[in-house]
Structures are given as C-alpha cells and as structure tokens.
PDB file of C-alpha atoms in Angstrom:
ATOM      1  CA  UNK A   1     -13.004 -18.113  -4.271  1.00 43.00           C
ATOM      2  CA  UNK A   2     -16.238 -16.839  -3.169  1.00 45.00           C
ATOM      3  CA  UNK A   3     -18.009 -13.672  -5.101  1.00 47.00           C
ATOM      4  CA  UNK A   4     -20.243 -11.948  -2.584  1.00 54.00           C
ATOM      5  CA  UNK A   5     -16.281 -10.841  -0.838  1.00 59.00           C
ATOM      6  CA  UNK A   6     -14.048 -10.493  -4.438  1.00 61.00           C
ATOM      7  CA  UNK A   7     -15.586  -6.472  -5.363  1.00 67.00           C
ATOM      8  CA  UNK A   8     -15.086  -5.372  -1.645  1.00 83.00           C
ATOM      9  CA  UNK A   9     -12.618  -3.831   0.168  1.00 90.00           C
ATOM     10  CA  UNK A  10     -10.275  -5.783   2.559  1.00 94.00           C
ATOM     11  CA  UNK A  11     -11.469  -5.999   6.214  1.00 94.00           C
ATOM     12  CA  UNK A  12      -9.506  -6.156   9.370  1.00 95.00           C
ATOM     13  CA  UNK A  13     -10.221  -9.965   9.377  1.00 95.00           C
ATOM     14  CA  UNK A  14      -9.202 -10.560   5.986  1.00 95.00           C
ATOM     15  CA  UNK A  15      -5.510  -8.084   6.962  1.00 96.00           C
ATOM     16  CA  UNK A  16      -6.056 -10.514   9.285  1.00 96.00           C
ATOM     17  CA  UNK A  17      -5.868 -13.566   7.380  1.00 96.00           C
ATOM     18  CA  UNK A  18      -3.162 -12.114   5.376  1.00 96.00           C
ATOM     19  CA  UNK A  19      -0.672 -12.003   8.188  1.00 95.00           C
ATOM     20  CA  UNK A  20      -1.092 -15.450   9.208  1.00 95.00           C
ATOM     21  CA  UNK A  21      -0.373 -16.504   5.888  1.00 94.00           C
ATOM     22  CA  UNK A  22       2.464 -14.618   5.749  1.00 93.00           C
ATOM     23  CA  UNK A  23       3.924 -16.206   9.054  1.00 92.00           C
ATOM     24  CA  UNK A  24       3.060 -19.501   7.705  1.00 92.00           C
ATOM     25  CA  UNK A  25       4.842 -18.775   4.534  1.00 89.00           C
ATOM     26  CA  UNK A  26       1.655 -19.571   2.451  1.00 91.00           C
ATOM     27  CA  UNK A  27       1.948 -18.210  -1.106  1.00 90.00           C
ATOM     28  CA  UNK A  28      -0.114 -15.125  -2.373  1.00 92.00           C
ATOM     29  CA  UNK A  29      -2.034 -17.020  -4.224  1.00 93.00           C
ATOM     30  CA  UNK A  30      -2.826 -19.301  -1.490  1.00 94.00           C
ATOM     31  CA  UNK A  31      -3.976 -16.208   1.012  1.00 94.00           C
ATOM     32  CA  UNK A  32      -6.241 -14.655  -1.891  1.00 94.00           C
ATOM     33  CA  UNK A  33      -8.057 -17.873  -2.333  1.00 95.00           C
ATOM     34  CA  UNK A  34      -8.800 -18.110   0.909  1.00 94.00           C
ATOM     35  CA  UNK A  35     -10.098 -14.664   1.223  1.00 95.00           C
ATOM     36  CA  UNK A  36     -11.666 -14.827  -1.796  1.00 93.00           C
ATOM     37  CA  UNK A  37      -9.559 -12.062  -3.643  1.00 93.00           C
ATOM     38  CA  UNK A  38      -7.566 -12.054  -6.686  1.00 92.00           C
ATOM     39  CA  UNK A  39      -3.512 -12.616  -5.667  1.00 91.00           C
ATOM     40  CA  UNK A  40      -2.734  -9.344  -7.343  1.00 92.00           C
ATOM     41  CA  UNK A  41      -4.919  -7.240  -4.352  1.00 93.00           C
ATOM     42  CA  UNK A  42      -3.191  -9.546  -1.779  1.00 93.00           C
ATOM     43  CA  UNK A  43       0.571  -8.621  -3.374  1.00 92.00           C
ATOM     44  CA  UNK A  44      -0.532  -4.912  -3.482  1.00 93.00           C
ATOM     45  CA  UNK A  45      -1.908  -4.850  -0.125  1.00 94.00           C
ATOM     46  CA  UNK A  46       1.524  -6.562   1.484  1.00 94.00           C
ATOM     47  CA  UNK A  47       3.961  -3.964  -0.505  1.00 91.00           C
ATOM     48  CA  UNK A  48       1.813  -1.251   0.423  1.00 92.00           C
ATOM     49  CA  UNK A  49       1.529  -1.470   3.880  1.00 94.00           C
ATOM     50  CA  UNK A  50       4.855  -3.299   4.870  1.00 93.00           C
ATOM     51  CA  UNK A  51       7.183  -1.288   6.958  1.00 94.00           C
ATOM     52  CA  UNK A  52      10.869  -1.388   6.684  1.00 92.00           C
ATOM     53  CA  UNK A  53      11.757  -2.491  10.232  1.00 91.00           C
ATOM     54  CA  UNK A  54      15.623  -2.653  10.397  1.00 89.00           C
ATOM     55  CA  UNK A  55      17.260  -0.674   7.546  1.00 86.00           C
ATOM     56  CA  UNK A  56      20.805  -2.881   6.242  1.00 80.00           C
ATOM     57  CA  UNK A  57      24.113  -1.319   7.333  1.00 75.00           C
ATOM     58  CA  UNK A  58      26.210  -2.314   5.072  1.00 69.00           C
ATOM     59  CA  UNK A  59      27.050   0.254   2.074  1.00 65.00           C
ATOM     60  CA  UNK A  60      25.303  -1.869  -0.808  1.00 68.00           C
ATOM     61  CA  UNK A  61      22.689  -5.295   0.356  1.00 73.00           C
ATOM     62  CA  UNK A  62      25.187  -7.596  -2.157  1.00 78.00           C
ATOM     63  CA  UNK A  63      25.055 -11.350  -1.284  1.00 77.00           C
ATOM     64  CA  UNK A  64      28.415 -12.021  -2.024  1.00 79.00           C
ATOM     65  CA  UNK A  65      29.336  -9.207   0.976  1.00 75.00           C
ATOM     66  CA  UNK A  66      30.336 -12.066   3.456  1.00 75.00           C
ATOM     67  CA  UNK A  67      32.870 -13.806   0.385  1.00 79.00           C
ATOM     68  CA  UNK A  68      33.932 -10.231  -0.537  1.00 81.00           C
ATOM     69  CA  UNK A  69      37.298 -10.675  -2.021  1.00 82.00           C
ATOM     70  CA  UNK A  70      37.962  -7.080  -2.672  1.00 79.00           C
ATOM     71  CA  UNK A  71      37.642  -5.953   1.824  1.00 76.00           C
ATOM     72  CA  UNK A  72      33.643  -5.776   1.681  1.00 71.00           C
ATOM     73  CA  UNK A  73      34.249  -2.617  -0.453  1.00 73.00           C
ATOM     74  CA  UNK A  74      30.704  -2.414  -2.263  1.00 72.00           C
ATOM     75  CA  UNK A  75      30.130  -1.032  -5.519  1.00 74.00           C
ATOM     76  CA  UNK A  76      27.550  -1.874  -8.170  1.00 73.00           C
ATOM     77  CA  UNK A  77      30.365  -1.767 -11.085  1.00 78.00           C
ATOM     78  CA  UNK A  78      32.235  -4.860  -8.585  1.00 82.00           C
ATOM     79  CA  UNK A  79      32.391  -7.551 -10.913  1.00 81.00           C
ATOM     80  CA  UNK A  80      31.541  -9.972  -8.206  1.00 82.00           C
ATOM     81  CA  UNK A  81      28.636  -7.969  -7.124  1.00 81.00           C
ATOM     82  CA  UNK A  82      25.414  -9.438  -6.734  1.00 80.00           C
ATOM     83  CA  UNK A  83      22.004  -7.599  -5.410  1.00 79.00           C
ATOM     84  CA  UNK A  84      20.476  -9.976  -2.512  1.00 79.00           C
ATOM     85  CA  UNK A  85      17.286 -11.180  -3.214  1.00 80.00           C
ATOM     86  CA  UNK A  86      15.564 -13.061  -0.299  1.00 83.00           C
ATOM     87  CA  UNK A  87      12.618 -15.245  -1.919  1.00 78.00           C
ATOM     88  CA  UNK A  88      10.465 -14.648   1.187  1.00 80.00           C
ATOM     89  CA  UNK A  89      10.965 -10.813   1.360  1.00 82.00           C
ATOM     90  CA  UNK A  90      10.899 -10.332  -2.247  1.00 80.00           C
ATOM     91  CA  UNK A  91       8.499 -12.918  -3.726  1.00 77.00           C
ATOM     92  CA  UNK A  92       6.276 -14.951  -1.874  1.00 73.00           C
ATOM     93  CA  UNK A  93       4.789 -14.132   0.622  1.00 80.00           C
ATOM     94  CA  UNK A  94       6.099 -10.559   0.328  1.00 83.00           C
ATOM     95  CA  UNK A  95       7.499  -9.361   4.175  1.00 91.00           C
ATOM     96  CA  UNK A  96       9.466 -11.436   6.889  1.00 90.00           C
ATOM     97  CA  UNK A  97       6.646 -11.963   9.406  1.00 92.00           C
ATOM     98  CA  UNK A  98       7.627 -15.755  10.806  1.00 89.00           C
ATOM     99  CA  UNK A  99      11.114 -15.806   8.658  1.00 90.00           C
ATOM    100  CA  UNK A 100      13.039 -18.735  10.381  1.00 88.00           C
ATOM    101  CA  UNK A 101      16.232 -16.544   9.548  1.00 87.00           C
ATOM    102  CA  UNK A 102      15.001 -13.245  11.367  1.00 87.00           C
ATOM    103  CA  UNK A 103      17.822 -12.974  14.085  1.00 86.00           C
ATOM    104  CA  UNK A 104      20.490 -14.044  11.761  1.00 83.00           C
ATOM    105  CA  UNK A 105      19.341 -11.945   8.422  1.00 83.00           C
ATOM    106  CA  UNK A 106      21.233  -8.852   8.049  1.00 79.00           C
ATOM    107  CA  UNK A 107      19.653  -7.644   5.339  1.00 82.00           C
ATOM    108  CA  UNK A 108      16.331  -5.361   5.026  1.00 86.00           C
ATOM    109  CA  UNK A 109      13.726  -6.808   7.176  1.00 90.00           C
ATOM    110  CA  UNK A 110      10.035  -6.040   6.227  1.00 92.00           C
ATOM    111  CA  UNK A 111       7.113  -6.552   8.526  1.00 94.00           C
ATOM    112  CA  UNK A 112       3.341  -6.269   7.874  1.00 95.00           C
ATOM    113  CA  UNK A 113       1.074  -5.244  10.825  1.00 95.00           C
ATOM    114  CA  UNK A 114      -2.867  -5.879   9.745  1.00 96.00           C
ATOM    115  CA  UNK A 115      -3.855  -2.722  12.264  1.00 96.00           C
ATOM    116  CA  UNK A 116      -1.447  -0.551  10.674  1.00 95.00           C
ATOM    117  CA  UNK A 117      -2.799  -1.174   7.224  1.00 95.00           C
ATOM    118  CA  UNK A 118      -6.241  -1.055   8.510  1.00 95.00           C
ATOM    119  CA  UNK A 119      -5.593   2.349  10.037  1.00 94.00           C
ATOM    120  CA  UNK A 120      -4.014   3.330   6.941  1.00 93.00           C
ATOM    121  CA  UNK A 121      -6.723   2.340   4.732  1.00 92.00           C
ATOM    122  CA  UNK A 122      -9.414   4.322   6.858  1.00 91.00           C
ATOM    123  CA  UNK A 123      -7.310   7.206   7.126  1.00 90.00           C
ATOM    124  CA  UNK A 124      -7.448   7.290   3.350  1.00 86.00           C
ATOM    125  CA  UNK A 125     -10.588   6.230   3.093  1.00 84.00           C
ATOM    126  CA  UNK A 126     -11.785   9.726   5.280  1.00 82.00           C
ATOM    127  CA  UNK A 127      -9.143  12.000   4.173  1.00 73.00           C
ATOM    128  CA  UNK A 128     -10.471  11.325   0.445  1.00 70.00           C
ATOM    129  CA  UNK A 129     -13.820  11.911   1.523  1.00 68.00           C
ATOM    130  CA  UNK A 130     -13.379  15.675   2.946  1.00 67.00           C
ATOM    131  CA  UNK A 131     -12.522  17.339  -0.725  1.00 67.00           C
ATOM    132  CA  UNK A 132      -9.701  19.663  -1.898  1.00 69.00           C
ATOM    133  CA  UNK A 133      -7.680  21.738   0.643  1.00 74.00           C
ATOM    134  CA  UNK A 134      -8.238  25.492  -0.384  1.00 78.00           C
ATOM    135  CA  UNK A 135      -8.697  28.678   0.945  1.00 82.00           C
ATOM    136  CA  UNK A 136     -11.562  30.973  -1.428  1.00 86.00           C
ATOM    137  CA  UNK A 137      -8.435  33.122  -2.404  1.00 88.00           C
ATOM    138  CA  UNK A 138      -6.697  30.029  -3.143  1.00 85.00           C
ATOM    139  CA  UNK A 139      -8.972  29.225  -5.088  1.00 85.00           C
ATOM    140  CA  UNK A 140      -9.059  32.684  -6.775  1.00 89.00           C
ATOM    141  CA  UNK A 141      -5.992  32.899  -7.895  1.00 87.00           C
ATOM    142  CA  UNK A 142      -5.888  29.155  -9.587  1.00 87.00           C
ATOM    143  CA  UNK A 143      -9.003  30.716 -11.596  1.00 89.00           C
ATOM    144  CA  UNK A 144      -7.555  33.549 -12.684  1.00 91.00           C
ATOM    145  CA  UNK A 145      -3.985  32.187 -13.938  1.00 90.00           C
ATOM    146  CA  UNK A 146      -6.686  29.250 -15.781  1.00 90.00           C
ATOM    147  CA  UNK A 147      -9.493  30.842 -16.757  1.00 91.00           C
ATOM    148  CA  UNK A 148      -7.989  33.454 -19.557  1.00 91.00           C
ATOM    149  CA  UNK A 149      -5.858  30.479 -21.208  1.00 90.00           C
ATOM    150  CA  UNK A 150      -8.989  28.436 -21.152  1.00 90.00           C
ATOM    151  CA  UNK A 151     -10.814  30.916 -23.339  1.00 91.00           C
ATOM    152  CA  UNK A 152      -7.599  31.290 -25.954  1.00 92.00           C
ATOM    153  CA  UNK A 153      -7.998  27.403 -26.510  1.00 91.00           C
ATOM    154  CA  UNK A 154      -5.504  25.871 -24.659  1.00 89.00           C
ATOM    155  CA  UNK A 155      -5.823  22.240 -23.387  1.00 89.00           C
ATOM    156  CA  UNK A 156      -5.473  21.473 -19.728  1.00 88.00           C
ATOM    157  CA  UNK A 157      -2.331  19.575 -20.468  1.00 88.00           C
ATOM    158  CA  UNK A 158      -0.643  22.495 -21.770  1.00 90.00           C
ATOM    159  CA  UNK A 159      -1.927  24.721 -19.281  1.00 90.00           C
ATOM    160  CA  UNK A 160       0.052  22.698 -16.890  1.00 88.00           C
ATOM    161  CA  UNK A 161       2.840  22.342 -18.733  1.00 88.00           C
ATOM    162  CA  UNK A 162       3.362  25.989 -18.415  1.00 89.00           C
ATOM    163  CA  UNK A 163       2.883  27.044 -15.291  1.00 87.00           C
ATOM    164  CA  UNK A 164       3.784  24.037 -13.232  1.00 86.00           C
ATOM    165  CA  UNK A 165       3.298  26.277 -10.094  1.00 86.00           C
ATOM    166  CA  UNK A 166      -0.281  26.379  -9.870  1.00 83.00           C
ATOM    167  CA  UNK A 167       0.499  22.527  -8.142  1.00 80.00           C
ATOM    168  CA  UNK A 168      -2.493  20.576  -9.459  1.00 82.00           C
ATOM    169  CA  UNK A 169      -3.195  17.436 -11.663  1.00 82.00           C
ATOM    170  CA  UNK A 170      -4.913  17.291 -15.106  1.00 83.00           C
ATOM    171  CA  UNK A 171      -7.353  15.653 -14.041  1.00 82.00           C
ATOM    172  CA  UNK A 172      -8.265  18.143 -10.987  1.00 78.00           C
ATOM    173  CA  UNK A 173      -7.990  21.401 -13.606  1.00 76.00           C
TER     174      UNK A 173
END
C-alpha cells in the first residue's frame, strides 16, 4: 500500500481500477491494496455509487422461490422462507459487473459505472463548496424564531426539538 495516495480522494483512474476488479471478481481487499487505500473506502465507494439496474419481480427476493412448495406465494412469516444472498452482489466484490450468472440471475442486479461515481463525487464536491441555500428573509426569519430562545438559555438541541420546522441541523444552528 503506498502512502503518498492513502489520505487522498479517489481519482477517475483509481474508480477505474475499482471496476476492473470488480469484473475480475478480485476481493475488496485486493482492489484497495492495489490502489493503495484502506478496503473500508473501496466497500464504501462500491455501495455508494452502485446503481440498481434491474429491480426483482417477484413479490419477496427468497431463494427457495423456484422450490416454493406453498405456489411461489412469498411472505417473510413462510416458514420455508429464505432472503437470497448472492456472495458477489452482497459481499465481495460488492455489484455484478462481470457476474458469470448475469443473464440467468433474476434477482437484483447492481452495476458500478467509475464515470458515474466520478461525476457524482464532483458534483458533491462543488455543490458543498457554494454554501447554504437562503434567501436574506430566509434567513430572517430562522433568526428571529432562534435568537430570543438563545438568550432564555436554551441549547441548540432543544431549540430543534421544538420547532422542527425551522428544517436545519444542530450542527448548522
């Protein structure tokens, strides 16, 4: 793992890298050594950007749906029922880029697209940049539903906790 890469952000070449471990059905572990990041930024980065691709259409995703005994009724309380859990899609590497079962798979299909994610990430990366969304009177009117409980001692916690309308975050009062 080198260190001049592990406290930066991801680049298109490392989203890169990512998918063609996922086709290859490296592990995450495997992809984040050889990017030089810790496994845990790789898994985030793959459930993050991941898009659902073909939605299942049967009532519950149960594995036991082709063996149903009971007419492929689906319920969670079936005593035969059984969530499906796909080790590619789920675990490792995390989407079904280069699954070897795509055509046949019925269930949820996930793909990851490095120029999605990129765009993603710099859409963030601007849109965090350009500051809160208010008009002056906006603005105004936060101040002076905060500014009178301020001065009778309340916290900010409790502040929001009773008037839940103002629509902002601890942290941002």
């Amino acid at each position: 793992m080198t260190s001049l890469n592990s406290f930066s952000h991801l680049t298109l070449e490392d989203r890169r890298i990512i998918l063609t471990g996922i086709t290859n059905g490296s592990t995450k572990t495997a992809i984040a050594e050889t990017i030089g990041k810790d496994k845990s930024t790789v898994c985030k980065e793959i459930k993050s950007h991941r898009k659902l691709t073909y939605r299942c259409s049967m009532p519950l995703e149960c594995s036991n749906y082709k063996k149903c005994p009971f007419g492929r009724e689906c319920k969670t309380d079936c005593i035969i029922y059984s969530p499906f859990h796909c080790k590619r899609r789920d675990r490792s590497p995390g989407a079904c880029n280069g699954c070897t079962n795509w055509r046949h798979c019925r269930f949820n299909k996930y793909k990851y697209s490095p120029e999605d994610a990129w765009n993603d990430y710099r859409y963030t990366l601007v849109d965090s940049g350009q500051g809160v969304n208010l008009t002056v009177k906006q603005a105004k009117d936060i101040a002076d539903v905060i500014a009178p409980l301020l001065k009778q001692g309340l916290s900010p916690y409790q502040i929001l906790a009773s008037h839940p309308e103002l629509g902002i975050s601890e942290k941002t009062l």
